[in-house]
Amino acid sequence: MVEEALTAERILEAAEEVLRRFGPAKATVVDVARALGVSHGSVYRHFPSKTALRDAVAERWLARVSKPLAEVAAEKGPAPERLRRWLDLLIELKRKKARDDPELFATYRELVADARDVVRVHVETLASQIAQILADGVEQGAFTIEDPVAAGWAVFNATTKFHKPSHASEWFDPGIDAAFEGVWSLVLGGLGVREAPAKARKKPAKK
Amino acid sequence: MVEEALTAERILEAAEEVLRRFGPAKATVVDVARALGVSHGSVYRHFPSKTALRDAVAERWLARVSKPLAEVAAEKGPAPERLRRWLDLLIELKRKKARDDPELFATYRELVADARDVVRVHVETLASQIAQILADGVEQGAFTIEDPVAAGWAVFNATTKFHKPSHASEWFDPGIDAAFEGVWSLVLGGLGVREAPAKARKKPAKK
C-alpha cells in the first residue's frame, strides 16, 4: 500500500474497522496504522493524537445521522408534516443502527460518550435543524411559537426517549410507537397546531 | 434480638443497609439475616426468595417518590399549577437522591433495573397521577385534551430527560432548568393552555 494515497478518509475507514474489531478501549493508533500498512507517524500527520482520531470517527458516525436530516430540514412544504418526517427519520436512523449491528452500536456509544465536544456540536446541529423547520412553520402560519430556537430545543428534549442512545433498550418495546404518537400530539399542540392532521377533534379548537 | 419482633418493615430496613454496604451484586439474604441477628429462615418466612426481598426493597424506594407525588395529584385548585408542582416535586426528589448519596443512588439504579415488574407498576402509578391532574384540568376548562390517560403518558414521556435516572448525569448541567422550562411551555401548549402563567404573549392566542 503506498503512503501517498493515505487520506484522512482512508484513515477514518480503517479506524472504524479497527474499533469494530477491538472496541474503543483497546484500539490504538498503531492498530490503525498496521491495518493500513503505514507507519503510525503517517496517521499522526493527519490526526495529531489518538483523541483527535477518535473524535473524527465519532463525528463521521454522527454525520451519518445529521446529514440526511439536514436535507429534510431544508425541504419546502408544510412545516408540521416536515417536522414529523424529520423526527421519523431521526428515530428510524437510530433504531436501524441499534438493530442492524448492536455490537457496533455499543462500540460507538462508548466512543461518543468520550467525545463530549463532538456530541455537543451534533446535538446543537439537530436542534437548529428543528428550529429551521419551526421558523418556516411560523412564517407559514402553521405554528404560533415566538422563539423557534428555544422551541427547537424543547422538541428535541421532549423526544429524548425516542432517539437518545441510552434509551435504545426501550426502542423495540411493543408500546414505543404509541408512546411516540402521544408525545407527537403534545408537541404539535405545543407548537400551536390545534387540529392534528387526519384526526378530527370533537370540540372546536377555541376555548 | 428476639425473633418475634421481626417484621417485614424491619427486614426491609436491614436489607437496605446491607445493600448500601455490599452492593446489589454481593448482598445476600444471609447477610440480611446476620444484620438482624436472626436465621435466614426467618427472613424467608416474610420474603420467599432473594428476588422477592430485592423487589420489596426496590418498591419501598420507589414509593418514597410516588407517595408524596400522590398527595400533590390529589390536591384541589387549578390543574396547570398543580401539574407544574407535581413535575417540580418529581424532579426535585430524583435530583435529591442523585445528589445527596450518589453511591446509594447508583446501588438502587442497579437494583431497580432488575425489578422490571416493580418499575412498570411504579411508572404506571406516576402516569396515572398525571392523568388525574389532567382530568381535573379538563373539568376546570383549563385543558382541551380528549384523553387524559394518553396525555398523562405523553407528559411523562416528554419529560423523561428530567426524571429518568439514566439521565442523572445531565441533571446538574447549567442549562438543565432552562431546558425544562422549554419542555414545560411545549407541554402546557400541548394541553391546550394558550397563555403561559406569568408570561404575556405578544400575539393573541387565536390563529
mmCIF file with all atom_site columns, C-alpha atoms in Angstrom, chain A residues 4 13 29 46-47 55-57 65 68-69 71 75 82 119 126 135 137 143 146 149 161 176 186 197 199-200 205:
data_model
loop_
_atom_site.group_PDB
_atom_site.id
_atom_site.type_symbol
_atom_site.label_atom_id
_atom_site.label_alt_id
_atom_site.label_comp_id
_atom_site.label_asym_id
_atom_site.label_entity_id
_atom_site.label_seq_id
_atom_site.pdbx_PDB_ins_code
_atom_site.Cartn_x
_atom_site.Cartn_y
_atom_site.Cartn_z
_atom_site.occupancy
_atom_site.B_iso_or_equiv
_atom_site.pdbx_formal_charge
_atom_site.auth_seq_id
_atom_site.auth_comp_id
_atom_site.auth_asym_id
_atom_site.auth_atom_id
_atom_site.pdbx_PDB_model_num
ATOM 1  C CA . GLU A 1 4   ? 0.909   8.855  -0.882 1.00 0.00 ? 4   GLU A CA 1
ATOM 2  C CA . GLU A 1 13  ? -12.400 3.982  7.411  1.00 0.00 ? 13  GLU A CA 1
ATOM 3  C CA . VAL A 1 29  ? -3.308  4.364  16.539 1.00 0.00 ? 29  VAL A CA 1
ATOM 4  C CA . HIS A 1 46  ? -3.484  13.600 9.665  1.00 0.00 ? 46  HIS A CA 1
ATOM 5  C CA . PHE A 1 47  ? -4.652  13.243 13.265 1.00 0.00 ? 47  PHE A CA 1
ATOM 6  C CA . ASP A 1 55  ? -13.272 12.376 17.790 1.00 0.00 ? 55  ASP A CA 1
ATOM 7  C CA . ALA A 1 56  ? -13.105 12.339 13.996 1.00 0.00 ? 56  ALA A CA 1
ATOM 8  C CA . VAL A 1 57  ? -14.507 8.811  13.881 1.00 0.00 ? 57  VAL A CA 1
ATOM 9  C CA . VAL A 1 65  ? -27.469 10.935 11.115 1.00 0.00 ? 65  VAL A CA 1
ATOM 10 C CA . PRO A 1 68  ? -29.821 13.132 5.799  1.00 0.00 ? 68  PRO A CA 1
ATOM 11 C CA . LEU A 1 69  ? -31.774 15.081 8.425  1.00 0.00 ? 69  LEU A CA 1
ATOM 12 C CA . GLU A 1 71  ? -31.935 17.550 3.749  1.00 0.00 ? 71  GLU A CA 1
ATOM 13 C CA . GLU A 1 75  ? -37.163 20.899 2.152  1.00 0.00 ? 75  GLU A CA 1
ATOM 14 C CA . ARG A 1 82  ? -41.821 18.134 7.566  1.00 0.00 ? 82  ARG A CA 1
ATOM 15 C CA . VAL A 1 119 ? -21.649 15.411 20.754 1.00 0.00 ? 119 VAL A CA 1
ATOM 16 C CA . LEU A 1 126 ? -30.024 18.730 15.285 1.00 0.00 ? 126 LEU A CA 1
ATOM 17 C CA . ALA A 1 135 ? -39.257 29.106 11.770 1.00 0.00 ? 135 ALA A CA 1
ATOM 18 C CA . GLY A 1 137 ? -43.827 26.915 10.162 1.00 0.00 ? 137 GLY A CA 1
ATOM 19 C CA . PHE A 1 143 ? -47.043 27.354 14.321 1.00 0.00 ? 143 PHE A CA 1
ATOM 20 C CA . GLU A 1 146 ? -42.450 33.045 19.485 1.00 0.00 ? 146 GLU A CA 1
ATOM 21 C CA . VAL A 1 149 ? -34.690 28.285 18.602 1.00 0.00 ? 149 VAL A CA 1
ATOM 22 C CA . LYS A 1 161 ? -36.779 8.851  24.898 1.00 0.00 ? 161 LYS A CA 1
ATOM 23 C CA . ILE A 1 176 ? -42.952 2.545  21.783 1.00 0.00 ? 176 ILE A CA 1
ATOM 24 C CA . LEU A 1 186 ? -48.454 17.036 22.669 1.00 0.00 ? 186 LEU A CA 1
ATOM 25 C CA . PRO A 1 197 ? -53.756 16.211 10.672 1.00 0.00 ? 197 PRO A CA 1
ATOM 26 C CA . LYS A 1 199 ? -57.740 13.365 13.155 1.00 0.00 ? 199 LYS A CA 1
ATOM 27 C CA . ALA A 1 200 ? -60.931 15.305 13.650 1.00 0.00 ? 200 ALA A CA 1
ATOM 28 C CA . ALA A 1 205 ? -60.150 24.451 18.864 1.00 0.00 ? 205 ALA A CA 1
#
